[in-house]
Short mmCIF file of C-alpha atoms and ligand atoms in Angstrom, two decimals:
data_model
loop_
_atom_site.label_atom_id
_atom_site.label_comp_id
_atom_site.label_asym_id
_atom_site.label_seq_id
_atom_site.Cartn_x
_atom_site.Cartn_y
_atom_site.Cartn_z
CA UNK A 16 5.73 10.30 -10.28
CA UNK A 17 5.22 9.07 -6.74
CA UNK A 18 8.00 9.14 -4.16
CA UNK A 19 7.67 7.04 -1.04
CA UNK A 20 8.63 7.83 2.54
CA UNK A 21 12.28 6.80 2.26
CA UNK A 22 12.66 8.72 -1.01
CA UNK A 23 11.74 11.96 0.77
CA UNK A 24 12.89 10.93 4.25
CA UNK A 25 16.23 12.78 4.26
CA UNK A 26 17.07 16.30 3.08
CA UNK A 27 19.62 14.98 0.57
CA UNK A 28 16.98 12.61 -0.83
CA UNK A 29 14.66 15.55 -1.43
CA UNK A 30 17.53 17.27 -3.23
CA UNK A 31 17.95 14.22 -5.39
CA UNK A 32 14.30 13.86 -6.34
CA UNK A 33 14.20 17.49 -7.39
CA UNK A 34 16.77 16.46 -10.02
CA UNK A 35 14.74 13.44 -11.02
CA UNK A 36 11.57 15.44 -11.64
CA UNK A 37 13.31 18.16 -13.62
CA UNK A 38 15.24 15.80 -15.90
CA UNK A 39 12.96 16.55 -18.85
CA UNK A 40 10.25 18.99 -19.91
CA UNK A 41 7.26 16.66 -19.72
CA UNK A 42 4.37 17.93 -17.62
CA UNK A 43 4.21 16.01 -14.33
CA UNK A 44 2.23 15.53 -11.19
CA UNK A 45 4.46 14.52 -8.31
CA UNK A 46 2.86 12.65 -5.41
CA UNK A 47 4.72 12.51 -2.11
CA UNK A 48 4.36 10.30 0.96
CA UNK A 49 5.10 11.56 4.44
CA UNK A 50 8.76 11.43 5.54
CA UNK A 51 9.54 7.86 6.58
CA UNK A 52 8.54 7.27 10.18
CA UNK A 53 6.16 10.22 10.37
CA UNK A 54 2.89 8.38 9.78
CA UNK A 55 3.90 5.77 12.36
CA UNK A 56 4.67 8.59 14.80
CA UNK A 57 1.27 10.17 14.11
CA UNK A 58 -0.48 6.83 14.61
CA UNK A 59 1.26 6.60 17.97
CA UNK A 60 0.28 10.16 18.94
CA UNK A 61 -3.30 9.45 17.99
CA UNK A 62 -3.30 6.22 20.01
CA UNK A 63 -2.00 8.13 23.05
CA UNK A 64 -4.81 10.65 22.70
CA UNK A 65 -7.40 7.91 22.30
CA UNK A 66 -6.28 6.36 25.58
CA UNK A 67 -5.94 9.75 27.25
CA UNK A 68 -2.17 9.57 27.72
CA UNK A 69 -1.72 13.23 27.00
CA UNK A 70 1.74 13.64 28.50
CA UNK A 71 3.14 10.89 26.29
CA UNK A 72 1.34 12.40 23.30
CA UNK A 73 2.91 15.80 24.02
CA UNK A 74 6.36 14.22 24.36
CA UNK A 75 5.95 12.50 20.99
CA UNK A 76 4.76 15.70 19.35
CA UNK A 77 7.78 17.60 20.68
CA UNK A 78 10.15 14.91 19.49
CA UNK A 79 8.63 15.00 16.02
CA UNK A 80 8.81 18.78 15.92
CA UNK A 81 12.51 18.76 16.83
CA UNK A 82 13.10 16.30 14.00
CA UNK A 83 11.38 18.57 11.48
CA UNK A 84 13.30 21.63 12.66
CA UNK A 85 16.58 19.85 12.03
CA UNK A 86 15.28 18.60 8.69
CA UNK A 87 14.48 22.15 7.58
CA UNK A 88 17.86 23.45 8.56
CA UNK A 89 19.55 20.71 6.46
CA UNK A 90 17.12 20.97 3.56
CA UNK A 91 17.28 24.68 2.86
CA UNK A 92 20.15 27.14 2.42
CA UNK A 93 19.03 30.69 3.00
CA UNK A 94 17.83 32.02 6.34
CA UNK A 95 14.81 33.50 4.67
CA UNK A 96 13.68 30.15 3.27
CA UNK A 97 14.37 28.44 6.58
CA UNK A 98 12.33 30.96 8.55
CA UNK A 99 9.42 30.63 6.16
CA UNK A 100 9.48 26.83 6.30
CA UNK A 101 9.77 26.83 10.10
CA UNK A 102 6.72 29.01 10.25
CA UNK A 103 4.73 26.80 7.86
CA UNK A 104 5.65 23.55 9.62
CA UNK A 105 5.10 25.27 12.96
CA UNK A 106 1.43 25.66 12.09
CA UNK A 107 1.04 21.90 11.83
CA UNK A 108 2.61 21.40 15.24
CA UNK A 109 0.41 24.12 16.64
CA UNK A 110 -2.54 22.12 15.34
CA UNK A 111 -1.22 18.95 17.00
CA UNK A 112 -0.79 20.82 20.27
CA UNK A 113 -4.31 22.22 20.11
CA UNK A 114 -5.86 18.81 19.58
CA UNK A 115 -4.20 17.70 22.80
CA UNK A 116 -6.95 19.63 24.47
CA UNK A 117 -9.84 18.30 22.39
CA UNK A 118 -11.62 15.03 23.06
CA UNK A 119 -10.63 12.27 20.70
CA UNK A 120 -12.78 11.17 17.76
CA UNK A 121 -12.31 9.14 14.61
CA UNK A 122 -12.51 12.30 12.48
CA UNK A 123 -9.78 13.88 14.59
CA UNK A 124 -7.66 10.76 14.14
CA UNK A 125 -7.85 11.20 10.36
CA UNK A 126 -6.86 14.86 10.71
CA UNK A 127 -3.82 13.86 12.73
CA UNK A 128 -2.77 11.20 10.20
CA UNK A 129 -3.02 13.74 7.37
CA UNK A 130 -0.28 15.97 8.83
CA UNK A 131 2.59 13.85 7.46
CA UNK A 132 1.82 14.33 3.77
CA UNK A 133 0.80 17.95 4.29
CA UNK A 134 4.21 18.65 5.81
CA UNK A 135 6.37 16.64 3.39
CA UNK A 136 4.85 18.41 0.37
CA UNK A 137 5.29 21.85 1.97
CA UNK A 138 8.93 21.12 2.70
CA UNK A 139 9.59 19.87 -0.80
CA UNK A 140 7.81 22.84 -2.31
CA UNK A 141 9.92 25.16 -0.14
CA UNK A 142 13.06 23.53 -1.48
CA UNK A 143 11.89 23.80 -5.11
CA UNK A 144 11.07 27.48 -4.52
CA UNK A 145 14.52 28.11 -3.10
CA UNK A 146 15.99 26.42 -6.16
CA UNK A 147 13.80 28.64 -8.36
CA UNK A 148 12.12 25.61 -9.92
CA UNK A 149 8.74 26.68 -11.26
CA UNK A 150 5.99 24.49 -9.76
CA UNK A 151 2.63 24.57 -7.98
CA UNK A 152 1.66 22.78 -4.79
CA UNK A 153 -1.90 21.53 -5.29
CA UNK A 154 -3.91 20.29 -2.27
CA UNK A 155 -5.07 16.67 -2.60
CA UNK A 156 -7.94 17.53 -0.26
CA UNK A 157 -9.43 19.61 -3.06
CA UNK A 158 -9.72 16.77 -5.56
CA UNK A 159 -9.12 13.32 -4.03
CA UNK A 160 -12.50 11.96 -3.02
CA UNK A 161 -13.92 8.68 -1.76
CA UNK A 162 -17.57 7.65 -1.44
CA UNK A 163 -19.36 6.20 1.57
CA UNK A 164 -17.97 2.73 0.75
CA UNK A 165 -14.46 4.23 0.77
CA UNK A 166 -14.22 3.79 -2.98
CA UNK A 167 -12.47 6.56 -4.92
CA UNK A 168 -14.61 8.62 -7.28
CA UNK A 169 -12.41 8.76 -10.37
CA UNK A 170 -14.93 10.86 -12.34
CA UNK A 171 -14.99 13.55 -9.64
CA UNK A 172 -11.24 13.41 -9.22
CA UNK A 173 -10.83 13.99 -12.95
CA UNK A 174 -13.19 16.97 -13.07
CA UNK A 175 -11.79 18.66 -9.98
CA UNK A 176 -8.16 18.07 -10.79
CA UNK A 177 -8.60 19.29 -14.36
CA UNK A 178 -10.23 22.48 -13.08
CA UNK A 179 -7.42 22.98 -10.61
CA UNK A 180 -4.69 22.48 -13.21
CA UNK A 181 -6.45 24.87 -15.58
CA UNK A 182 -5.68 27.69 -13.13
CA UNK A 183 -1.97 27.21 -13.76
CA UNK A 184 -1.73 26.91 -17.52
CA UNK A 185 1.81 28.32 -17.50
CA UNK A 186 3.05 25.57 -15.18
CA UNK A 187 4.13 22.01 -15.94
CA UNK A 188 5.18 20.72 -12.56
CA UNK A 189 2.69 19.99 -9.80
CA UNK A 190 3.28 18.61 -6.33
CA UNK A 191 0.54 16.97 -4.28
CA UNK A 192 -0.02 14.77 -1.23
CA UNK A 193 -0.41 11.02 -1.44
CA UNK A 194 -2.65 9.06 0.94
CA UNK A 195 -5.03 11.84 2.04
CA UNK A 196 -8.49 12.52 0.64
CA UNK A 197 -11.98 13.66 1.59
CA UNK A 198 -14.77 11.22 2.38
CA UNK A 199 -18.45 11.40 1.50
CA UNK A 200 -19.08 13.67 4.49
CA UNK A 201 -16.43 16.10 3.32
CA UNK A 202 -14.13 15.20 6.19
CA UNK A 203 -10.42 14.58 5.90
CA UNK A 204 -9.81 10.86 5.37
CA UNK A 205 -7.15 8.61 3.87
CA UNK A 206 -6.61 5.70 1.50
CA UNK A 207 -5.22 3.41 4.23
CA UNK A 208 -1.59 2.76 5.07
CA UNK A 209 0.69 2.77 2.07
CA UNK A 210 -2.03 4.60 0.13
CA UNK A 211 0.20 7.07 -1.68
CA UNK A 212 0.73 4.51 -4.44
CA UNK A 213 -3.03 4.36 -4.82
CA UNK A 214 -3.21 8.18 -5.03
CA UNK A 215 -0.63 8.11 -7.81
CA UNK A 216 -2.41 5.49 -9.89
CA UNK A 217 -5.79 7.18 -9.38
CA UNK A 218 -4.36 10.49 -10.59
CA UNK A 219 -2.62 8.78 -13.52
CA UNK A 220 -5.90 7.09 -14.46
CA UNK A 221 -8.00 10.24 -14.03
CA UNK A 222 -5.62 12.33 -16.15
CA UNK A 223 -4.85 9.56 -18.71
CA UNK A 224 -1.16 9.95 -17.93
CA UNK A 225 1.47 8.48 -20.22
CA UNK A 226 2.98 6.55 -17.33
CA UNK A 227 2.66 6.18 -13.56
CA UNK A 228 6.09 5.98 -11.94
CA UNK A 229 6.37 4.64 -8.39
CA UNK A 230 9.78 5.58 -6.97
CA UNK A 231 10.93 3.62 -3.91
CA UNK A 232 14.17 2.40 -2.39
CA UNK A 233 14.42 -0.86 -4.34
CA UNK A 234 14.95 -1.47 -8.04
CA UNK A 235 11.52 -2.91 -8.81
CA UNK A 236 9.45 -5.94 -7.85
CA UNK A 237 11.72 -8.87 -7.02
CA UNK A 238 11.22 -12.58 -7.67
CA UNK A 239 11.27 -13.25 -3.93
CA UNK A 240 11.36 -11.27 -0.68
CA UNK A 241 14.76 -9.49 -0.72
CA UNK A 242 14.52 -8.76 3.00
CA UNK A 243 14.71 -12.41 3.96
CA UNK A 244 16.00 -14.37 0.96
CA UNK A 245 19.62 -13.83 -0.02
CA UNK A 246 19.65 -13.90 -3.81
CA UNK A 247 16.76 -12.18 -5.53
CA UNK A 248 16.43 -10.45 -8.89
CA UNK A 249 14.20 -7.64 -10.17
CA UNK A 250 11.42 -8.60 -12.59
CA UNK A 251 11.66 -6.64 -15.85
CA UNK A 252 8.06 -6.84 -16.97
CA UNK A 253 4.83 -8.23 -15.61
CA UNK A 254 1.14 -8.00 -16.34
CA UNK A 255 -1.40 -6.09 -14.27
CA UNK A 256 -2.89 -9.44 -13.24
CA UNK A 257 0.43 -10.78 -12.03
CA UNK A 258 1.22 -7.53 -10.21
CA UNK A 259 -2.17 -7.49 -8.51
CA UNK A 260 -1.69 -11.05 -7.21
CA UNK A 261 1.81 -10.27 -5.99
CA UNK A 262 0.93 -6.97 -4.36
CA UNK A 263 -2.04 -8.53 -2.65
CA UNK A 264 -0.21 -11.65 -1.51
CA UNK A 265 2.66 -9.95 0.20
CA UNK A 266 5.07 -8.07 -2.08
CA UNK A 267 5.35 -4.94 0.04
CA UNK A 268 6.56 -2.65 -2.72
CA UNK A 269 3.15 -1.66 -4.09
CA UNK A 270 -0.25 -1.00 -2.50
CA UNK A 271 -2.54 -3.75 -3.88
CA UNK A 272 -5.39 -1.37 -4.72
CA UNK A 273 -3.13 0.72 -6.93
CA UNK A 274 -3.27 -1.82 -9.76
CA UNK A 275 -6.92 -1.56 -10.78
CA UNK A 276 -7.02 2.13 -11.83
CA UNK A 277 -3.91 1.64 -13.97
CA UNK A 278 -5.30 -1.56 -15.45
CA UNK A 279 -8.74 -0.15 -16.16
CA UNK A 280 -7.35 2.94 -17.89
CA UNK A 281 -4.39 1.05 -19.35
CA UNK A 282 -1.67 3.24 -17.86
CA UNK A 283 1.77 1.60 -17.72
CA UNK A 284 3.17 1.50 -14.18
CA UNK A 285 6.91 1.61 -13.56
CA UNK A 286 8.54 0.68 -10.28
CA UNK A 287 11.81 2.58 -10.00
CA UNK A 288 14.61 3.13 -7.49
CA UNK A 289 15.36 6.66 -6.28
CA UNK A 290 18.81 5.55 -5.18
CA UNK A 291 19.58 3.99 -8.58
CA UNK A 292 17.54 5.98 -11.09
CA UNK A 293 19.14 4.29 -14.08
CA UNK A 294 18.29 0.75 -13.03
CA UNK A 295 15.59 -0.76 -15.27
CA UNK A 296 13.05 -1.38 -12.53
CA UNK A 297 9.81 -3.22 -13.25
CA UNK A 298 7.34 -2.36 -15.97
CA UNK A 299 3.72 -3.35 -15.34
CA UNK A 300 1.53 -3.42 -18.43
CA UNK A 301 -1.26 -5.53 -19.92
CA UNK A 302 1.13 -8.14 -21.36
CA UNK A 303 3.09 -10.43 -19.06
CA UNK A 304 6.17 -10.26 -21.28
CA UNK A 305 7.25 -13.83 -20.60
CA UNK A 306 5.80 -17.14 -19.47
CA UNK A 307 6.75 -19.09 -16.37
CA UNK A 308 7.11 -18.24 -12.71
CA UNK A 309 7.71 -14.56 -12.03
CA UNK A 310 7.81 -14.41 -8.29
CA UNK A 311 6.89 -15.84 -4.93
CA UNK A 312 5.58 -13.70 -2.11
CA UNK A 313 4.42 -14.36 1.42
CA UNK A 314 1.64 -12.81 3.43
CA UNK A 315 1.78 -13.19 7.21
CA UNK A 316 -0.84 -12.95 9.92
CA UNK A 317 -3.30 -15.37 8.33
CA UNK A 318 -5.95 -17.30 10.22
CA UNK A 319 -7.34 -20.54 8.80
CA UNK A 320 -10.87 -21.65 9.65
CA UNK A 321 -12.31 -25.09 8.94
CA UNK A 322 -16.01 -25.91 9.10
CA UNK A 323 -16.78 -29.64 9.07
CA UNK A 324 -20.28 -30.92 8.65
CA UNK A 325 -21.91 -34.03 7.23
CA UNK A 326 -24.86 -31.80 6.41
CA UNK A 327 -22.77 -30.33 3.63
CA UNK A 328 -22.88 -33.70 1.85
CA UNK A 329 -24.99 -33.28 -1.30
CA UNK A 330 -26.50 -30.06 0.08
CA UNK A 331 -26.77 -26.85 -1.87
CA UNK A 332 -26.58 -23.38 -0.39
CA UNK A 333 -24.13 -24.48 2.29
CA UNK A 334 -21.27 -22.30 1.05
CA UNK A 335 -23.54 -19.30 0.73
CA UNK A 336 -24.57 -19.56 4.35
CA UNK A 337 -20.97 -19.75 5.45
CA UNK A 338 -19.87 -16.85 3.27
CA UNK A 339 -22.76 -14.74 4.55
CA UNK A 340 -21.27 -14.86 8.03
CA UNK A 341 -18.06 -13.30 6.70
CA UNK A 342 -20.01 -10.73 4.71
CA UNK A 343 -21.98 -9.76 7.78
CA UNK A 344 -18.75 -9.00 9.61
CA UNK A 345 -17.17 -7.31 6.57
CA UNK A 346 -14.30 -9.77 6.56
CA UNK A 347 -12.72 -10.67 3.22
CA UNK A 348 -11.80 -14.30 2.54
CA UNK A 349 -8.48 -14.98 0.76
CA UNK A 350 -8.20 -18.72 0.17
CA UNK A 351 -10.96 -21.33 -0.02
CA UNK A 352 -10.84 -25.09 -0.45
CA UNK A 353 -13.70 -27.52 -0.07
CA UNK A 354 -14.18 -31.24 0.27
CA UNK A 355 -17.51 -33.03 0.37
CA UNK A 356 -17.76 -32.59 4.13
CA UNK A 357 -15.60 -29.59 4.99
CA UNK A 358 -14.69 -26.08 3.95
CA UNK A 359 -11.36 -24.46 4.81
CA UNK A 360 -10.80 -20.77 4.29
CA UNK A 361 -8.46 -18.02 5.38
CA UNK A 362 -8.83 -14.45 6.55
CA UNK A 363 -6.30 -11.82 7.57
CA UNK A 364 -8.63 -9.40 9.33
CA UNK A 365 -9.19 -10.77 12.82
CA UNK A 366 -11.26 -7.85 14.14
CA UNK A 367 -14.44 -9.92 14.33
CA UNK A 368 -12.94 -13.39 14.61
CA UNK A 369 -14.74 -14.40 17.82
CA UNK A 370 -18.18 -13.40 16.50
CA UNK A 371 -17.50 -15.15 13.21
CA UNK A 372 -16.43 -18.38 14.95
CA UNK A 373 -19.50 -18.27 17.16
CA UNK A 374 -21.92 -17.91 14.24
CA UNK A 375 -20.15 -20.57 12.19
CA UNK A 376 -20.79 -23.11 14.91
CA UNK A 377 -24.39 -23.30 13.75
CA UNK A 378 -23.14 -25.09 10.59
CA UNK A 379 -20.81 -27.72 12.02
CA UNK A 380 -17.58 -28.30 13.91
CA UNK A 381 -15.33 -25.26 13.65
CA UNK A 382 -11.55 -25.36 13.93
CA UNK A 383 -9.21 -22.39 13.84
CA UNK A 384 -5.44 -22.20 13.17
CA UNK A 385 -3.77 -18.91 13.87
CA UNK A 386 -0.31 -17.78 12.78
CA UNK A 387 -0.41 -19.05 9.24
CA UNK A 388 1.30 -17.65 6.15
CA UNK A 389 0.12 -17.63 2.56
CA UNK A 390 2.90 -18.27 0.08
CA UNK A 391 1.86 -17.26 -3.38
CA UNK A 392 3.54 -18.36 -6.57
CA UNK A 393 2.74 -15.98 -9.40
CA UNK A 394 3.50 -16.14 -13.10
CA UNK A 395 1.85 -16.00 -16.48
CA UNK A 396 -0.19 -19.19 -17.00
CA UNK A 397 1.87 -21.15 -14.47
CA UNK A 398 -1.10 -23.12 -13.25
CA UNK A 399 -1.36 -24.56 -16.78
CA UNK A 400 2.30 -25.54 -16.92
CA UNK A 401 2.86 -29.09 -15.57
CA UNK A 402 6.66 -28.70 -15.11
CA UNK A 403 6.14 -25.74 -12.83
CA UNK A 404 3.75 -27.67 -10.61
CA UNK A 405 6.14 -30.62 -10.43
CA UNK A 406 9.10 -28.44 -9.50
CA UNK A 407 6.96 -26.57 -7.01
CA UNK A 408 5.82 -29.59 -5.06
CA UNK A 409 9.17 -31.37 -5.39
CA UNK A 410 10.92 -28.48 -3.68
CA UNK A 411 8.37 -28.43 -0.86
CA UNK A 412 9.18 -31.95 0.28
CA UNK A 413 9.62 -31.08 3.97
CA UNK A 414 7.04 -28.32 4.35
CA UNK A 415 3.70 -29.13 6.04
CA UNK A 416 1.19 -27.60 3.62
CA UNK A 417 -2.16 -26.82 5.23
CA UNK A 418 -4.08 -25.69 2.12
CA UNK A 419 -3.48 -25.39 -1.61
CA UNK A 420 -5.30 -22.99 -3.91
CA UNK A 421 -4.99 -24.03 -7.50
CA UNK A 422 -7.07 -23.15 -10.53
CA UNK A 423 -8.70 -19.96 -9.25
CA UNK A 424 -6.51 -18.03 -11.63
CA UNK A 425 -4.11 -19.21 -14.31
CA UNK A 426 -1.43 -16.98 -12.84
CA UNK A 427 -1.38 -18.02 -9.23
CA UNK A 428 -0.93 -21.01 -6.97
CA UNK A 429 -1.17 -20.30 -3.26
CA UNK A 430 -0.13 -22.45 -0.33
CA UNK A 431 -0.98 -22.05 3.31
CA UNK A 432 1.79 -23.00 5.71
CA UNK A 433 2.46 -22.45 9.42
CA UNK A 434 4.30 -19.12 9.81
CA UNK A 435 7.42 -20.74 11.24
CA UNK A 436 8.05 -22.44 7.88
CA UNK A 437 7.98 -19.21 5.86
CA UNK A 438 11.71 -18.58 5.60
CA UNK A 439 12.49 -22.19 4.70
CA UNK A 440 9.67 -22.24 2.13
CA UNK A 441 10.80 -19.04 0.41
CA UNK A 442 14.37 -20.33 0.32
CA UNK A 443 13.60 -23.76 -1.14
CA UNK A 444 11.31 -22.14 -3.73
CA UNK A 445 14.08 -19.73 -4.70
CA UNK A 446 16.26 -22.71 -5.49
CA UNK A 447 13.56 -24.98 -6.93
CA UNK A 448 11.77 -22.44 -9.13
CA UNK A 449 14.46 -19.88 -9.96
CA UNK A 450 17.72 -21.78 -9.47
CA UNK A 451 18.92 -18.95 -7.25
N1 LIG B 504 2.28 7.95 4.76
C1 LIG B 504 1.33 6.90 4.58
C2 LIG B 504 1.82 5.65 5.27
O1 LIG B 504 2.90 5.63 5.83
C3 LIG B 504 1.02 6.65 3.14
C4 LIG B 504 2.18 6.17 2.31
O2 LIG B 504 3.34 6.30 2.70
O3 LIG B 504 1.94 5.68 1.20
O4 LIG B 504 1.14 4.68 5.28
MG1 MG B 505 4.77 2.86 0.59
#
């Protein structure tokens, strides 16, 4: 069971999840995110240190500490428990204050970012202890491991976690940190922002869990973005393939990487709502459950690049040369379309954009459009269903479509549009595809 930042972000929410995890006798591993806002605050503190703004960093650290002190006083009842928690959390702030004096490094940055999950799990464990709920807090840093390509080592995770759990044969309830791990050098590292979902599915896969439950503040994956479209509905069941496309192309509810471990080890994933624990939520399994369009999602911050060259005509190896440029700069490509004389593709990582554009110029005329959005339409076999395609393009009458990706997968059609058309596009698709 994984609980996200908002699910642990208030003392009363922690009280509530203690009820959710003790509802039955099944053995469980509970993965927690940092309290909502904490990781952002730590990113900010780290950025201040990196740019040597130590006074601002100190101010931010103090502000965060005050917040945690208040949190503890609302979370716990007895003075004894409060004192103990204050002391434990105090150690993390001591650490943050010490690093103010050390020169900044990437390894230090990772240490700073790890404090959020370390603190949230300690607080929750303190509450469970006060409630006399038998449990064990197990450190993710002792079993979550990534290799030098930042890929998790499921085999190692399984061995180490099993050994750890074997120490506590009399216990059935374990609490651990999401997001944080050790890298190939043994340093503290993390699974990237939003990575607690990934932790949960890696643990579920490594331990062959019966189910991996992701508890958030919404009742499952919705058919459209509920933050910007008025009427949306939760999807009851979807396949791993559909979920992977949706998570990758913009549905914020689930970290995209968290699908593959569950899929590979065939662990059902459930997306559930902490605030409405009895709502059905979304079940993600091998079978899609139904045909037709499941959802649309949008991914912002996309850059489109077009390379035009008559040399491409009848030539082989042209695409390889272009793709090699992106490989060299470790930049993933999302969408690709080609004509006989041009290739258009999209990226969302702009870190090396200038270098990439410069090298591409060797192959032809290069054009770049910034501020694009990918709108993805996902559903079981939709690309094979003519009615869906007709309804899709009928509803998009007034939208300037820059690229279309069709046929790469049976479950996905993606469109590239200028960002300013996103809201309108999601709204007309809600009507055209879902009648909502
Ligand atoms: N705390 C981390 C973040 O905010 C990881 C997570 O919440 O999943 O990105
Ligand atoms: Mg999250």
